[in-house]
Amino acid sequence: MIGGGQAGLAAGYYLRRAKVDFVILDAQDSAGGAWQHAWDSLRLFSPAQYSSLPGRMMPIPPDGGYPSATEVVTYLTDYERRYDLPVLRPVTVNAVRRGDGRLLVETGHGTWQAKNVISATGTWWRPYVPHYPGIRDFRGEQLHTAGYRGPEPFHGRRVLIVGGGNSAAQILAELSRVAQTTWATLRPPRLLPDEIDGRALFDLATRRHRAAQAGEKTQGIADLGDIVAVPPVREARDRGVLKAEPMFSRITPDGVAWDDGSTEAYDTIVWCTGFRPALAHLSPLRLRGPGGVIPTDGTRALAEPRLHLLGYGDWTGPASATLIGAARTARQTAAEIVAQL
Ligand code: FAD
C-alpha cells in the first residue's frame, strides 16, 4: 500500500481482518495524512457520524458539531494504533514498475516486490492553480489553500479569494474578519440551506455513482462542490460577506482586471482552486488516460490489474476522497485483492 492517510488505513483495516500480508509505506513523519497540514480553523463539512473509518466511530466533538482537522489527526493516529496497522514512515515511493510477475515499489529505503499494490496517495500534494494571463507578473503574494494556515499574516491587507467551494468559503469567513476581502468564483457559489449538512452530499454522490453505472442521469439538490453552512460560514453569511464576484479575466502587476474593464488592487491572492491526484510515482506504468486520471474498473486499473487506486475522487468510487467514501470503497478493494490472492 502506498499512502498512510485515511484511504490507506481503511484498506489496511480490511486487509488485516482478512489476514493478508501487507505493509503501508507513507511519506509523512507522523499519522494523519493531509489533515496534518490543514489550516488551524478548518471544520469538516461532514458531521462526525458521517466521517468514520470502518470499525471505529469518529468521536463527536464536545460542541456536538463538525470535527476539526486536529480531531481527525487524533482519530487517525489512534486508529492506526488500535488496529496495529503496519505503517512504515517516512518512506516515499519514487516509482512503481512492472517486474517479473510482481510490481516493484521503489523507495529511498529499498525496493518492495508486491503481488498487488494499492495507491492511496491523495491529492493534497498536487495543489492546482488555474492559469490566467499575467499570473507571473503579479507583484503581490499568491498562495494556495495548501499553504494557508490562518488569518494572522493578513491583518489589514487586501485579499482576493478565488474558488467557489468549501475551502474558499471557510477561508473567506475567517479572513474577512481581519482583511479587506473579495471573493471571485467561476459560477455563483451554492450555499446549502442550514438544515442540509455534509451527509446529503455523500448520499447524492452514492446515488450518482449507482445511476452512472446503470447508464442513468441524476438530478439533486446538492453537489459535492456545494458549500455546507458550518457555523463559521453561517456567521459570515449573516455578516453579509459571502458575496461573490464573477471571475476576472487577467491578472495585473497590482491586482486583477475584469472583462468590463474594471480593475482592483490586491496584496494577496488566495487560490482555493482544488487539487489533482498525486500519481507521479505511477508514471513508469504509463497508465494515464484523458484528463490525467487512470482508467479503472472500480478501483482496479484497467491496464494493470495488480494496481488499485483508492481515494483521489469519484472516479475511484463514490465520494472516495472523503472519510466515509474511502471506507466504503476500501472494503470492495480489499475483497477483490483477497479473492485474487
Ligand atoms: P491523504 O490524506 O493525502 O493521504 C495520503 C498519504 O500518502 C499522505 O500521508 C502522503 O504523505 C502519502 N504519500 C503521498 N505520496 C506518496 C508517495 N509517493 N510515497 C509514499 N507516501 C505518499 N473529507 C470528508 O470526509 N469530510 C470533510 O469535511 C472534508 N473536508 C475537506 C476539506 C479540505 C480543505 C480538503 C482539502 C479535503 C477535505 N476532505 C473532507 C477530503 C478528504 O477527506 C481529504 O482530502 C483526505 O485527506 C484524503 O485522504 P487520502 O488518504 O486519500 O489522502
Coordinates of C-alpha atoms and ligand atoms in Angstrom, one line a residue, residues 1-9 25-39 42-47 50-52 66-67 72 76 89 91-95 107 120-125 145 166-167 170-171 202 275 278 280-281 310-313 319-326, ligand 1:
M1 CA 0.0 0.0 0.0
I2 CA 1.3 3.4 -0.9
G3 CA 0.0 6.2 1.4
G4 CA -1.0 6.0 5.1
G5 CA -3.8 8.6 5.1
Q6 CA -7.4 7.7 5.7
A7 CA -7.8 5.8 2.4
G8 CA -4.7 3.6 3.1
L9 CA -5.8 3.0 6.7
L25 CA 4.5 3.0 3.1
D26 CA 3.8 6.6 4.0
A27 CA 5.9 9.7 3.2
Q28 CA 4.8 11.6 6.3
D29 CA 6.7 11.7 9.6
S30 CA 3.6 11.0 11.6
A31 CA 0.0 9.8 11.2
G32 CA -2.9 11.8 9.8
G33 CA -2.1 12.2 6.1
A34 CA -3.1 15.5 4.6
W35 CA -5.1 16.6 7.6
Q36 CA -1.8 17.4 9.4
H37 CA -1.3 20.3 7.0
A38 CA -4.7 21.8 7.0
W39 CA -5.3 25.3 8.3
L42 CA -10.7 24.0 9.3
R43 CA -14.0 22.4 10.0
L44 CA -15.1 19.2 8.3
F45 CA -18.2 19.7 6.1
S46 CA -19.3 16.2 7.2
P47 CA -20.6 15.6 10.7
Y50 CA -20.5 10.7 8.6
S51 CA -16.8 10.8 8.9
S52 CA -15.7 7.4 10.2
Y66 CA -18.3 19.3 12.8
P67 CA -14.9 17.8 13.7
V72 CA -9.2 14.0 12.5
L76 CA -6.4 8.6 12.5
R89 CA 7.3 6.2 7.7
V91 CA 9.1 6.2 3.3
T92 CA 8.4 7.9 0.0
V93 CA 7.7 5.8 -3.0
N94 CA 9.5 7.2 -6.0
A95 CA 8.3 4.8 -8.7
T107 CA 11.7 3.9 -2.4
A120 CA -3.7 5.9 -1.9
T121 CA -1.5 9.0 -2.1
G122 CA -4.3 11.6 -2.0
T123 CA -4.3 15.0 -3.7
W124 CA -3.0 17.5 -1.2
W125 CA 0.5 17.1 -2.6
T145 CA -5.3 26.5 0.1
N166 CA -16.0 24.8 0.9
S167 CA -12.3 25.7 1.3
Q170 CA -14.3 28.8 5.2
I171 CA -11.1 30.8 4.5
F202 CA -22.5 11.7 0.4
F275 CA -6.1 19.6 -6.1
A278 CA -0.8 12.7 -6.8
A280 CA 3.8 10.8 -10.3
H281 CA 5.1 7.6 -8.7
L310 CA -8.1 4.4 -3.6
G311 CA -9.2 7.9 -2.5
Y312 CA -8.5 10.6 -5.1
G313 CA -12.1 11.3 -6.2
A319 CA -17.1 10.2 -2.7
S320 CA -14.0 8.2 -2.2
A321 CA -11.9 11.3 -1.4
T322 CA -13.9 11.6 1.8
L323 CA -13.6 9.7 5.0
I324 CA -16.9 7.7 4.7
G325 CA -16.5 7.3 0.9
A326 CA -12.9 5.9 1.3
Ligands
FAD1 P1 -4.0 11.9 2.2 O1 -4.7 12.3 3.4 O2 -3.4 12.9 1.4 O3 -3.0 10.7 2.5 C1 -2.1 10.3 1.5 C2 -0.8 9.9 2.2 O4 0.0 9.3 1.2 C3 -0.1 11.0 2.9 O5 0.3 10.7 4.2 C4 1.0 11.3 1.9 O6 2.2 11.8 2.5 C5 1.3 9.9 1.4 N1 2.0 9.9 0.1 C6 1.8 10.7 -1.0 N2 2.6 10.4 -2.0 C7 3.4 9.4 -1.5 C8 4.5 8.6 -2.1 N3 4.9 8.8 -3.3 N4 5.0 7.7 -1.3 C9 4.6 7.4 0.0 N5 3.6 8.1 0.5 C10 3.0 9.1 -0.2 N6 -13.5 14.8 3.6 C11 -14.5 14.4 4.4 O7 -14.9 13.3 4.6 N7 -15.2 15.4 5.1 C12 -14.8 16.7 5.1 O8 -15.4 17.5 5.7 C13 -13.7 17.1 4.2 N8 -13.2 18.4 4.2 C14 -12.1 18.6 3.4 C15 -11.6 19.9 3.4 C16 -10.5 20.3 2.7 C17 -9.9 21.7 2.7 C18 -9.8 19.3 1.9 C19 -8.6 19.6 1.1 C20 -10.3 18.0 1.9 C21 -11.5 17.7 2.7 N9 -12.0 16.4 2.7 C22 -13.0 16.1 3.5 C23 -11.5 15.4 1.7 C24 -10.6 14.2 2.2 O9 -11.1 13.6 3.4 C25 -9.1 14.5 2.3 O10 -8.7 15.1 1.1 C26 -8.3 13.3 2.7 O11 -7.1 13.8 3.3 C27 -7.9 12.4 1.6 O12 -7.3 11.2 2.2 P2 -6.3 10.2 1.5 O13 -6.0 9.1 2.4 O14 -6.9 9.9 0.2 O15 -5.1 11.2 1.2

